[in-house]
mmCIF file of C-alpha atoms in Angstrom:
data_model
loop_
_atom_site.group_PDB
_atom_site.id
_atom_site.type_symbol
_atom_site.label_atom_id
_atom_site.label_comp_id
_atom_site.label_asym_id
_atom_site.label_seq_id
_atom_site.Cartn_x
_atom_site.Cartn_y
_atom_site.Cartn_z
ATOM 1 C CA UNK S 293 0.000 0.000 0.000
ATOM 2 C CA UNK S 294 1.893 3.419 -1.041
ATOM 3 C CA UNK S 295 1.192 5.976 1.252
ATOM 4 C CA UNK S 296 2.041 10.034 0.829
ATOM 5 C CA UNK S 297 1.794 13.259 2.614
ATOM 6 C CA UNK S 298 -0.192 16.043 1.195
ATOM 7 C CA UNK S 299 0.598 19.552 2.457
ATOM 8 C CA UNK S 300 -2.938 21.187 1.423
ATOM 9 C CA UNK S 301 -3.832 24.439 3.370
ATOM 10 C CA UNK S 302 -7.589 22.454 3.795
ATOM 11 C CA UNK S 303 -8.478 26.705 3.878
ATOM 12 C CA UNK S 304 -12.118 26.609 2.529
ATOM 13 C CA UNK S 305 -15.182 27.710 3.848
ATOM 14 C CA UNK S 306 -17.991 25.610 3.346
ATOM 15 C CA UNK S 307 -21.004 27.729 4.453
ATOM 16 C CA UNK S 308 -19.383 28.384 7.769
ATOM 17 C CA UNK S 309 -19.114 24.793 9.247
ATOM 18 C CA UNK S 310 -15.755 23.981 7.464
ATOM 19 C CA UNK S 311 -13.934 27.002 9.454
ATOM 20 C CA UNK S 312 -10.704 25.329 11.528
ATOM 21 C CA UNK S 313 -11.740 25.613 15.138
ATOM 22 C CA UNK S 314 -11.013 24.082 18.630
ATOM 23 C CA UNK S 315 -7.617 23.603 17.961
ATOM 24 C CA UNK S 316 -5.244 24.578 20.204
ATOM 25 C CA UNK S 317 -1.747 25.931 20.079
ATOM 26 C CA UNK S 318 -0.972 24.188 23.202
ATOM 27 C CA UNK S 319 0.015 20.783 21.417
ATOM 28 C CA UNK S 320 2.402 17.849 22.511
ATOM 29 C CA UNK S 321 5.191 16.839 20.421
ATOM 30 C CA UNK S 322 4.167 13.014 21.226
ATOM 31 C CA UNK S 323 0.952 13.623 19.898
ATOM 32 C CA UNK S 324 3.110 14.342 16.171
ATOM 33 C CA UNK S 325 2.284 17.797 15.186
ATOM 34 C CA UNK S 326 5.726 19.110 13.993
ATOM 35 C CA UNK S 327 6.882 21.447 16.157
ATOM 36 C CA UNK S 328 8.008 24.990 14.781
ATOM 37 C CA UNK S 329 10.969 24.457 13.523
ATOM 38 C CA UNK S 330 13.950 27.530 13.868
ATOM 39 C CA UNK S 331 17.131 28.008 12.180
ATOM 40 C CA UNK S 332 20.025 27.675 13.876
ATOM 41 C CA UNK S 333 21.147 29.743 16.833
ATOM 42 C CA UNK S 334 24.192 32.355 16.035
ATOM 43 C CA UNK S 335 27.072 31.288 18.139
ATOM 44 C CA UNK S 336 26.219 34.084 20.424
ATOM 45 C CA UNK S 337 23.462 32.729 21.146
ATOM 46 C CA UNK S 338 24.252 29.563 21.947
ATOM 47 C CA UNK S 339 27.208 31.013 24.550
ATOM 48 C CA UNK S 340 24.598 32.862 26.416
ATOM 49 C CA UNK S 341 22.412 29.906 27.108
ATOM 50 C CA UNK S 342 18.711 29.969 29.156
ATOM 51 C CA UNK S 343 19.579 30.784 32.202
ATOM 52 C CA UNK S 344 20.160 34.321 31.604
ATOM 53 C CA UNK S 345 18.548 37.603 30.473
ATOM 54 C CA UNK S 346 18.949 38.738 26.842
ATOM 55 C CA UNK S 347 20.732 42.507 27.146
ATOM 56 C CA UNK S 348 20.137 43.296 23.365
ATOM 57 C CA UNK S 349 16.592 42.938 24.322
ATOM 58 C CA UNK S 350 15.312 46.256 25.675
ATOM 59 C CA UNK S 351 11.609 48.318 26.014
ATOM 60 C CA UNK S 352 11.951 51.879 26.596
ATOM 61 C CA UNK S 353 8.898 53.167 26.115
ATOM 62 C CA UNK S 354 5.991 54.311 28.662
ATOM 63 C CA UNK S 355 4.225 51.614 31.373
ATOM 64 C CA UNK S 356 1.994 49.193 29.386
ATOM 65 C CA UNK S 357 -0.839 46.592 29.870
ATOM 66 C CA UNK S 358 -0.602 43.524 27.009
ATOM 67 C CA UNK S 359 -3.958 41.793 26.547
ATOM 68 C CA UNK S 360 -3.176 38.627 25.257
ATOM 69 C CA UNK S 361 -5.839 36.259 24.245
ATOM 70 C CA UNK S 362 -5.949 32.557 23.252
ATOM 71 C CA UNK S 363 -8.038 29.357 23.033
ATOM 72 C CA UNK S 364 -8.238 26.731 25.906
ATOM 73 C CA UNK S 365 -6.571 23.605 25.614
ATOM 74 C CA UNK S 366 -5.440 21.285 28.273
ATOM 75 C CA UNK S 367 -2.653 23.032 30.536
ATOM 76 C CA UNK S 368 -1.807 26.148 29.985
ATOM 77 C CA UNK S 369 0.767 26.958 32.436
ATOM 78 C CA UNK S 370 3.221 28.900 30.052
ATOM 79 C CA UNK S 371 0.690 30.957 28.708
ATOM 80 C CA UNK S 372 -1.229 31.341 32.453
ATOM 81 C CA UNK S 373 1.845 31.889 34.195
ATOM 82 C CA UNK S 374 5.634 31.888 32.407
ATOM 83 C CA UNK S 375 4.925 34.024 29.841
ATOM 84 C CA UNK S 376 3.404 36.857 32.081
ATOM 85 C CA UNK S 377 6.233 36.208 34.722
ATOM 86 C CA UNK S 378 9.575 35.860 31.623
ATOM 87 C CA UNK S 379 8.280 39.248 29.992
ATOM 88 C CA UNK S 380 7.676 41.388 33.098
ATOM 89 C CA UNK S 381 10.949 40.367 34.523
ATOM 90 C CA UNK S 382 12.871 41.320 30.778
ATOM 91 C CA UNK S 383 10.326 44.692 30.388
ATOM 92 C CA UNK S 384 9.528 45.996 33.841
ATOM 93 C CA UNK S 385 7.626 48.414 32.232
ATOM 94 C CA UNK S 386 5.132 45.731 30.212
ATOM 95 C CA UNK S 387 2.506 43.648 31.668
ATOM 96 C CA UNK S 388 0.847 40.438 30.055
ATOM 97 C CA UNK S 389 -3.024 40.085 30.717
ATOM 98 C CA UNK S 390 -4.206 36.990 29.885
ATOM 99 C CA UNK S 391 -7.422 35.856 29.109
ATOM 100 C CA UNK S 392 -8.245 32.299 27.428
ATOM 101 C CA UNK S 393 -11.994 31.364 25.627
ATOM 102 C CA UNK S 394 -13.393 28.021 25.395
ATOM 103 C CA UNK S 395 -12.988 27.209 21.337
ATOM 104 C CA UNK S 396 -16.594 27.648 20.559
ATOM 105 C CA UNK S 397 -17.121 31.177 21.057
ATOM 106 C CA UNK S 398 -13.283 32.269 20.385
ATOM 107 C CA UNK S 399 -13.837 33.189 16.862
ATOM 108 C CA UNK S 400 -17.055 35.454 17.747
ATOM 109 C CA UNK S 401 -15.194 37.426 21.138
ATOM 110 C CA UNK S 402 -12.012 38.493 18.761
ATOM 111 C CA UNK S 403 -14.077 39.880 15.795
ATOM 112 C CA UNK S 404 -16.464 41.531 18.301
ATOM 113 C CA UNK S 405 -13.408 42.949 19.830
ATOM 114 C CA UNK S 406 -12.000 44.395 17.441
ATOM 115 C CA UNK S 407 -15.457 45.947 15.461
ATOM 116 C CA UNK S 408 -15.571 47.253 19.079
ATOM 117 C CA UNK S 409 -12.032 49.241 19.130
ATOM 118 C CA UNK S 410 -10.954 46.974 21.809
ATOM 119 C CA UNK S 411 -9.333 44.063 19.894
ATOM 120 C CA UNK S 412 -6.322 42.103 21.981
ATOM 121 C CA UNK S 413 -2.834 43.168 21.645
ATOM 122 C CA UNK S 414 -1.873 39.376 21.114
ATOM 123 C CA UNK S 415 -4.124 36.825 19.970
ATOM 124 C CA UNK S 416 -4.015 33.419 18.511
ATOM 125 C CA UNK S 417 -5.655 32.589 14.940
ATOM 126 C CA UNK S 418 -5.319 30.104 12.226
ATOM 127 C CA UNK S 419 -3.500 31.029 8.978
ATOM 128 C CA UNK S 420 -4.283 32.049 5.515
ATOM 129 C CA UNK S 421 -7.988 32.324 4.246
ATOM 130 C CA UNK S 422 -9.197 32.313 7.965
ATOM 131 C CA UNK S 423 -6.555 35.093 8.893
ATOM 132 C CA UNK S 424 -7.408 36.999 5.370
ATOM 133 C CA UNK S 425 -10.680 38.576 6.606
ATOM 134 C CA UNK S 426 -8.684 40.295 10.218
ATOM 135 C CA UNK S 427 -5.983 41.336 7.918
ATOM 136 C CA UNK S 428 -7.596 43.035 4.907
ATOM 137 C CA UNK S 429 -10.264 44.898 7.793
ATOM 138 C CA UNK S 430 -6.939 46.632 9.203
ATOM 139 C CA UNK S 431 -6.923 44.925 12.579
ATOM 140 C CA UNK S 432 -3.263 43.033 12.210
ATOM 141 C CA UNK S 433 0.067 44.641 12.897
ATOM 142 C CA UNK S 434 2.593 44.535 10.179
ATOM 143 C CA UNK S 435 5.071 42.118 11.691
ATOM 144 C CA UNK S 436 7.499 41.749 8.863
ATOM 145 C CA UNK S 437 10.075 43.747 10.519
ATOM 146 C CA UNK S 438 10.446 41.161 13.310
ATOM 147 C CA UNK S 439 14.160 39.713 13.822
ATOM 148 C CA UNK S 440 13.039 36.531 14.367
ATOM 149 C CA UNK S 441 10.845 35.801 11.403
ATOM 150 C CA UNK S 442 13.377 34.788 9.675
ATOM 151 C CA UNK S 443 14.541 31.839 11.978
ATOM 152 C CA UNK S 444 11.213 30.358 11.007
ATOM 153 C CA UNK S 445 10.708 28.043 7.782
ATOM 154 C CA UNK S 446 9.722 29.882 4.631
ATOM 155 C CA UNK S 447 6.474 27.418 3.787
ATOM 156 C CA UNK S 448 5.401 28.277 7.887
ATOM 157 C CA UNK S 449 5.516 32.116 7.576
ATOM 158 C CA UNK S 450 4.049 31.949 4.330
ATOM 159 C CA UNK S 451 1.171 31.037 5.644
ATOM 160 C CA UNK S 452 0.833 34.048 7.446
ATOM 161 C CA UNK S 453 1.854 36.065 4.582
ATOM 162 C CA UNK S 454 -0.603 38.630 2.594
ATOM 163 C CA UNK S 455 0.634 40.918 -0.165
ATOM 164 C CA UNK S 456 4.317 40.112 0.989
ATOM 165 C CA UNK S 457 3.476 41.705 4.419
ATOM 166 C CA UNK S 458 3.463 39.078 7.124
ATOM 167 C CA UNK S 459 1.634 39.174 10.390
ATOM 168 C CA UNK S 460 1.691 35.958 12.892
ATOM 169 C CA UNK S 461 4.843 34.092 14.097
ATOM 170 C CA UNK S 462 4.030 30.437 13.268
ATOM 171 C CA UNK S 463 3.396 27.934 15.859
ATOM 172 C CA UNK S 464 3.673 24.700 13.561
ATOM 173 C CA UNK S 465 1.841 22.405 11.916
ATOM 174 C CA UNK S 466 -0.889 19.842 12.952
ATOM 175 C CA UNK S 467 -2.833 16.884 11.185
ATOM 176 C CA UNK S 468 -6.240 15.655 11.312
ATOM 177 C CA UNK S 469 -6.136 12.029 12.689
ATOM 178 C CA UNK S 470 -8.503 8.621 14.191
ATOM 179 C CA UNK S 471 -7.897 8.259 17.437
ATOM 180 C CA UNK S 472 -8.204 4.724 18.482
ATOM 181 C CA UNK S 473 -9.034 2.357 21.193
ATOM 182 C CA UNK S 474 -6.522 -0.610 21.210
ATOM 183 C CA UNK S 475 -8.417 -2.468 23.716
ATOM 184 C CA UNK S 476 -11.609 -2.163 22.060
ATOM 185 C CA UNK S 477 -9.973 -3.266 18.742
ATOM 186 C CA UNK S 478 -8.665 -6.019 20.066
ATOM 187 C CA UNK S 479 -11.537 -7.039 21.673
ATOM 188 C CA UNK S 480 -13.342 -7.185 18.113
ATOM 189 C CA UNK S 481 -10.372 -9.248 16.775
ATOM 190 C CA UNK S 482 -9.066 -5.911 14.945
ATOM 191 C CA UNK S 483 -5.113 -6.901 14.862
ATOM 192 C CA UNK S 484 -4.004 -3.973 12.420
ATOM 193 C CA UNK S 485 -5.091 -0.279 11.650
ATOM 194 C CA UNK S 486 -7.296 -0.097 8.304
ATOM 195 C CA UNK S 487 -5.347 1.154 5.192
ATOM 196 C CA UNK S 488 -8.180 1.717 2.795
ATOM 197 C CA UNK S 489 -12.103 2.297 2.759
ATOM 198 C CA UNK S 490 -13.306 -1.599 2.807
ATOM 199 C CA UNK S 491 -11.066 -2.309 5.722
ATOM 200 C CA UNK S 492 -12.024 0.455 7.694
ATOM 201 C CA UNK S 493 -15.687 -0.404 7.152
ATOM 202 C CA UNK S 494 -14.981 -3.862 8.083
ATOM 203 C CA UNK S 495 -13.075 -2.625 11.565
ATOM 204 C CA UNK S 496 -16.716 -0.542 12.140
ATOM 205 C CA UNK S 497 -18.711 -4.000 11.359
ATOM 206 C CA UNK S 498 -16.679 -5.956 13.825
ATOM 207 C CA UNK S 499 -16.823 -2.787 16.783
ATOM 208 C CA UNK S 500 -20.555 -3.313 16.291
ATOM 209 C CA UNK S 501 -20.504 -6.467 16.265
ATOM 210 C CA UNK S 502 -19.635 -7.126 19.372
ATOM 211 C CA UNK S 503 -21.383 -4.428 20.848
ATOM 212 C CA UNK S 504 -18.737 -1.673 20.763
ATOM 213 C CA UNK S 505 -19.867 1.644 18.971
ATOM 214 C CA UNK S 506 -17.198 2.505 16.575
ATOM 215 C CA UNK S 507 -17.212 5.963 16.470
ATOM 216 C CA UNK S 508 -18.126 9.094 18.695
ATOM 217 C CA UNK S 509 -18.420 12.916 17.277
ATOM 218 C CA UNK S 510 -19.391 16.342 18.728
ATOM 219 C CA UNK S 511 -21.498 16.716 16.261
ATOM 220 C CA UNK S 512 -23.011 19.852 18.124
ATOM 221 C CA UNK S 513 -20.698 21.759 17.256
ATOM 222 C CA UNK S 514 -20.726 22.205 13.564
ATOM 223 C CA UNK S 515 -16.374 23.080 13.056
ATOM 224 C CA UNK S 516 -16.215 19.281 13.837
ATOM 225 C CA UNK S 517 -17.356 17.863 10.682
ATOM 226 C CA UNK S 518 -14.357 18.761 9.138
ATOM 227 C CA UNK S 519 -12.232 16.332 10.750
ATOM 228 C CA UNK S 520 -13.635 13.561 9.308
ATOM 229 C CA UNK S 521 -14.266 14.925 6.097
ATOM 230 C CA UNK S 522 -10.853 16.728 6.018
ATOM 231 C CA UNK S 523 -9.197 13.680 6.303
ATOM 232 C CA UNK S 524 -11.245 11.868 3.290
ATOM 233 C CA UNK S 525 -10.928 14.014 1.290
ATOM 234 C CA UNK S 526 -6.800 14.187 1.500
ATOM 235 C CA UNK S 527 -7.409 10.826 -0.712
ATOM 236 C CA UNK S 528 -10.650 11.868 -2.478
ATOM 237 C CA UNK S 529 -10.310 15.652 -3.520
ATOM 238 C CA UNK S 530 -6.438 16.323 -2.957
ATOM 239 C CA UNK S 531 -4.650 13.122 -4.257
ATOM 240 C CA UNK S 532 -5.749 13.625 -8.115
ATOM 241 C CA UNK S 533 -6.021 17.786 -7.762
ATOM 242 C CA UNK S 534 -3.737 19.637 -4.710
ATOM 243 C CA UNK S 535 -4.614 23.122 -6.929
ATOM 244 C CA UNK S 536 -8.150 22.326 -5.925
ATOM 245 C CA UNK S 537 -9.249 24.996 -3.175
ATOM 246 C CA UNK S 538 -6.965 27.790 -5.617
ATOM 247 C CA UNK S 539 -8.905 26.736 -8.387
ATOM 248 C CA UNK S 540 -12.031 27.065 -6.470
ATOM 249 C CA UNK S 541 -11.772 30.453 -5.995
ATOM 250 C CA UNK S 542 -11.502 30.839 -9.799
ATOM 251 C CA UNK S 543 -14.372 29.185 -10.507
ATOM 252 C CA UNK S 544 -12.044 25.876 -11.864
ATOM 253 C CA UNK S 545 -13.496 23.447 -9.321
ATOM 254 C CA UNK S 546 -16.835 23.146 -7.260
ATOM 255 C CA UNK S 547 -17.915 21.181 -4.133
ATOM 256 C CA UNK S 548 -20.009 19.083 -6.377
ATOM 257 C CA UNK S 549 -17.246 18.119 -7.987
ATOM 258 C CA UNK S 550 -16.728 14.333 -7.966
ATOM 259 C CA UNK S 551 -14.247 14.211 -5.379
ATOM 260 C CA UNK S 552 -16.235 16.042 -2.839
ATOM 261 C CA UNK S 553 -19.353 14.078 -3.353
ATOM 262 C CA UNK S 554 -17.513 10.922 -3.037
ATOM 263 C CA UNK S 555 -15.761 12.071 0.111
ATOM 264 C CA UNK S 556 -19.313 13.230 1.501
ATOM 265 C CA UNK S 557 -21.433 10.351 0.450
ATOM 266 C CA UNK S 558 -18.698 8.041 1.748
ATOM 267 C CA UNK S 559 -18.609 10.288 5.120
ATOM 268 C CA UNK S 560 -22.896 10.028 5.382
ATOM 269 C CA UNK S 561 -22.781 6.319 5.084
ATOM 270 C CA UNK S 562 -20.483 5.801 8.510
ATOM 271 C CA UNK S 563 -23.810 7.682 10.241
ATOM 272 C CA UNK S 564 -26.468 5.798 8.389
ATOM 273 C CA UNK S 565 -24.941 2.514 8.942
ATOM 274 C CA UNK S 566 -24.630 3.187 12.893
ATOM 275 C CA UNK S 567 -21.322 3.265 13.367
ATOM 276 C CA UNK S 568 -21.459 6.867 15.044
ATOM 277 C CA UNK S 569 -22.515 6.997 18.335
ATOM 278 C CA UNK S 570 -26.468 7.856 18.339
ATOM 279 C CA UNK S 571 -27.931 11.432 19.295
ATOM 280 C CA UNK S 572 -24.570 12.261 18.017
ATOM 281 C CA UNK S 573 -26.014 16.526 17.092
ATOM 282 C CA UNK S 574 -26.199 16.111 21.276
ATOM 283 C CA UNK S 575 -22.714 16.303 21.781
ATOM 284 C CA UNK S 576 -20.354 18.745 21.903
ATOM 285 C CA UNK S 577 -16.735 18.322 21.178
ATOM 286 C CA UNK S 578 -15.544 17.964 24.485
ATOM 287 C CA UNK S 579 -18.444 16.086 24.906
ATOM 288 C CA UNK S 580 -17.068 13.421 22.359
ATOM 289 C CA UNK S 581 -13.556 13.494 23.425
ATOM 290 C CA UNK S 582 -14.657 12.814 26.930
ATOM 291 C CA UNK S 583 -16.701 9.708 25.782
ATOM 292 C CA UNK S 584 -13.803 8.576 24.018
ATOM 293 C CA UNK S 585 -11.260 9.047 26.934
ATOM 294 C CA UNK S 586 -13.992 7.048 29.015
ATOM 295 C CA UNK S 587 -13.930 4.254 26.599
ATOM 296 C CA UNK S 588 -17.338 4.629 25.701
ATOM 297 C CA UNK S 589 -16.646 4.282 21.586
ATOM 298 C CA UNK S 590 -13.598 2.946 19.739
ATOM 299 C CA UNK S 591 -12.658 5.812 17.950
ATOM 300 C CA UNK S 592 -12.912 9.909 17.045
ATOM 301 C CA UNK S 593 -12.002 12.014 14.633
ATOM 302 C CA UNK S 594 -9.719 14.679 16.138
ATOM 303 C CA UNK S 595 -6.245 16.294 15.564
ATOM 304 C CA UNK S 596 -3.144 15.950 16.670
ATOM 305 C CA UNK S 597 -4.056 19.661 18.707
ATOM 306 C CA UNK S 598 -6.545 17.205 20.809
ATOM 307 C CA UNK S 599 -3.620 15.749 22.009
ATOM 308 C CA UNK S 600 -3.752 16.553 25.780
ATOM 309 C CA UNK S 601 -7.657 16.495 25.967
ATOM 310 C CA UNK S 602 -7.919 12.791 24.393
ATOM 311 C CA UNK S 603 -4.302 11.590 26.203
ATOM 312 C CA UNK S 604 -6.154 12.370 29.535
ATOM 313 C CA UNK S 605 -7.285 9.806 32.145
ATOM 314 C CA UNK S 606 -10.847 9.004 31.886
ATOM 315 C CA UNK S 607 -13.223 6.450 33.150
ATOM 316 C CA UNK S 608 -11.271 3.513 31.357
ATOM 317 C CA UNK S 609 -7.967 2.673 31.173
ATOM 318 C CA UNK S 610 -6.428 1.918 27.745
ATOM 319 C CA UNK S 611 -3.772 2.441 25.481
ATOM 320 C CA UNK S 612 -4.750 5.004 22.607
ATOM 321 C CA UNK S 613 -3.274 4.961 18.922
ATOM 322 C CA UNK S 614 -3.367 7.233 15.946
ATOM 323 C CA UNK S 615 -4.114 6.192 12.231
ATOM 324 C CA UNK S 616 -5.108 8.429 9.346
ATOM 325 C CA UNK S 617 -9.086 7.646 8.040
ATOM 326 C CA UNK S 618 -8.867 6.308 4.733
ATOM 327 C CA UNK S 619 -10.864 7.023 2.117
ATOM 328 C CA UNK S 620 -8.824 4.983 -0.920
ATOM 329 C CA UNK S 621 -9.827 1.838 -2.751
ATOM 330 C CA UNK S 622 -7.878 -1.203 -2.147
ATOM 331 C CA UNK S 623 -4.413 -0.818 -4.340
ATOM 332 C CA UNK S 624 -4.984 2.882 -4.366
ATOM 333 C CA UNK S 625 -2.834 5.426 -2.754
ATOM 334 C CA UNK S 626 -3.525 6.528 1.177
ATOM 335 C CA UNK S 627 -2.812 10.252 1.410
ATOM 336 C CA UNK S 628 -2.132 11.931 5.043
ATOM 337 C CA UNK S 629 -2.562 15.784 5.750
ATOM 338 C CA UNK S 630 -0.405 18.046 7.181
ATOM 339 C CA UNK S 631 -1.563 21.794 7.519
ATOM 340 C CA UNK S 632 0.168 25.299 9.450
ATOM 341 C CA UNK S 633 -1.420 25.303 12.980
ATOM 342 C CA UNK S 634 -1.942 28.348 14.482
ATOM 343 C CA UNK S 635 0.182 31.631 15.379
ATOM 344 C CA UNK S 636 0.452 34.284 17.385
ATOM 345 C CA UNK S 637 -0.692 37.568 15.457
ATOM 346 C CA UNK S 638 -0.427 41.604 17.137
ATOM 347 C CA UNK S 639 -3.601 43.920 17.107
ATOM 348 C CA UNK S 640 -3.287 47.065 15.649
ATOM 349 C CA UNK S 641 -3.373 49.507 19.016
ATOM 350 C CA UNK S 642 -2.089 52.537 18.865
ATOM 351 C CA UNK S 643 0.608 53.131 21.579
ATOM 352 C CA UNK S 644 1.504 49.494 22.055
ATOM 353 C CA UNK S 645 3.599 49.063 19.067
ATOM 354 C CA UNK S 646 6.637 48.711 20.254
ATOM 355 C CA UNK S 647 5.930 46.854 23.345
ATOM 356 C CA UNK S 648 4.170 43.796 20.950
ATOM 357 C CA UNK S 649 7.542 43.596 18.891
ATOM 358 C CA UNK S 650 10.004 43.633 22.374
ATOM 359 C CA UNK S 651 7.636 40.983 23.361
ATOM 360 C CA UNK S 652 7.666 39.037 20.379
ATOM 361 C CA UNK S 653 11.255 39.023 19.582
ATOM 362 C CA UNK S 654 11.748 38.050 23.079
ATOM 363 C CA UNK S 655 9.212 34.901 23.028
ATOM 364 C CA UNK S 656 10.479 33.727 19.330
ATOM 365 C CA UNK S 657 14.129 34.459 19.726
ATOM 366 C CA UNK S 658 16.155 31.761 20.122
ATOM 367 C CA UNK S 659 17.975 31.125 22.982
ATOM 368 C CA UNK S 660 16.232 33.247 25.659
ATOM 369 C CA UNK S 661 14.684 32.227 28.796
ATOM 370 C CA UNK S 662 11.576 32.996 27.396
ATOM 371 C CA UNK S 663 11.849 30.737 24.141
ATOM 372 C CA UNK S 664 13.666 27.932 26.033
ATOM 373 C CA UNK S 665 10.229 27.958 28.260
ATOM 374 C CA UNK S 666 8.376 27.916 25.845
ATOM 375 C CA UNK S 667 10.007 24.925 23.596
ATOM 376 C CA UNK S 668 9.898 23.091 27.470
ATOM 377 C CA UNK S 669 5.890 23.466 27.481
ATOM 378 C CA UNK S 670 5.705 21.783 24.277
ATOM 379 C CA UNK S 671 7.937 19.400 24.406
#
């Protein structure tokens, strides 16, 4: 069976359900979203080491409140605590407030904050189309002047990139994924993962079969259909066209385009066939993860992101496993996703320009305590 990666951006918006959301920037490495990668450290750097403060890095400018804002997701320590702590002790005169939103309602607080005037001075959001709309409305600083930018890799920071100006510090990249029971599969004789459509169906006939529901989704809230569909469609849509979300904004390709009815169709027949956990537009996301944690269905459709959420201890004990949902014929190619994760992007507020960029050169500079912390929380 070959297998390949395909790097698609996955940016569409499908009549607002297909927007990326509920996915943290607070991911493991374990989980295998690739960590932002940075280019090497000058020699000077590397001399200096963690322990001590940066010199070169300086704020000089009048007493200042940050608002920082990002999403909830598992522990969030370094954003909670380190970060406030590592940035008033380098910039006495700058102070981090932080304030985290449950995923669902995320999206609506920023844009209501910033139509308001009061938008955050640092905020997480995902990249390209989704970041397109805060950008062209005026409410992202011009970060292309930061030093560190370019320690990050080109096909990252592109992705954050809009008429050669960019505006968020990358955070990585993440990958849809089936999270899986190996107890449960085992106890329905399941021995390996499913590489293609039949077998997969066949590993939902056995769970049944004895009793085990296959699958559980937070199908309540509606950002979750993607990650099923998402991961399809990597074999369905992307494998025969990657151009295909560019050319659908030219009109080229359509969502009733074979590929996407195949990957839908194929995606509806997993709920008519029962093999999704019943009453399933009940459930939120962490609604579904929790089930899943407590062994109450074999499998979800998540992210790597939903790493420390679906890692944690829950009413069952079992080891968990990661494979990607195929959607190929026997024979046919398997094709896994990788897409940029989220980054950190500035508010345009007057007055708090330069205390952003100290801050962010600081964070995403190699070498300092304040990086080193950071890389430690997501190791």
């Amino acid at each position: 069976m070959k297998r390949k990666v395909v790097c698609a951006v996955l940016a569409v918006v499908m009549a607002g359900t297909m927007i990326l959301s509920g996915c943290s920037g607070s991911g493991n490495e374990d989980s295998g979203a690739e960590k932002t990668e940075t280019g090497s450290g000058t020699s000077e750097q590397e001399e200096e080491g963690s322990g001590e403060d940066r010199s070169e890095f300086s704020y000089s400018g009048e007493d200042v409140a940050l608002n920082f804002m990002f999403i909830t997701g598992g522990e969030n320590e370094f954003y909670n605590e380190t970060l406030p702590e590592l940035v008033h002790q380098q910039f006495p005169g700058i102070e981090i407030e932080v304030e985290e939103l449950p995923s669902d309602n995320y999206k609506s607080t920023i844009q209501m904050k910033f139509a308001s005037g009061e938008g955050p001075d640092l905020f997480e959001w995902w990249p390209d189309k989704q970041a397109e709309p805060l950008v062209e409305a005026s409410y992202c600083m011009d970060l292309s002047d930061l030093d560190c930018i370019g320690d990050f890799r080109e096909d990252m920071v592109n992705s954050f990139t809009f008429d050669g100006k960019n505006y968020a510090v990358p955070l990585g990249s993440s990958f849809l994924t089936t999270w899986y029971n190996q107890e449960l599969f085992q106890e329905a004789g399941i021995s390996e993962v499913p590489m293609d459509w039949d077998a997969f169906l066949d590993c939902c006939e056995k769970l049944k079969g004895k009793g085990i529901t296959p699958i559980v989704m937070g199908d309540k809230d509606a950002y979750v259909i993607q990650f099923g569909t998402y991961m399809m469609g990597a074999s369905c849509i992307y494998n025969d066209n990657p151009d295909f979300d560019k050319q659908l904004y030219t009109g080229e390709t359509k969502f009733t385009d074979d590929g996407w009815k195949e990957t839908v169709e194929k995606y509806q027949y997993l709920y008519e066939n029962g093999y999704v956990m019943e009453d399933t537009l009940g459930l939120s996301h962490d609604q579904a993860r929790q089930a899943f944690i407590d062994g109450r269905a074999a499998m979800t459709f998540d992210g790597s992101f939903g790493w420390e959420a679906l890692m944690a201890e829950g009413a069952a004990e079992f080891e968990r496993g990661i494979f990607m949902l195929p959607s190929n014929d026997g024979g046919e190619e398997l094709v896994y996703n990788l897409t940029p994760a989220e980054g950190i992007f500035a508010g345009v507020n007057e007055g708090h320009e330069e205390a952003v960029k100290a801050v962010m050169n600081y964070w995403f500079t190699e070498g300092t305590p304040l990086f080193d912390a950071w890389a430690a929380a997501n190791d």
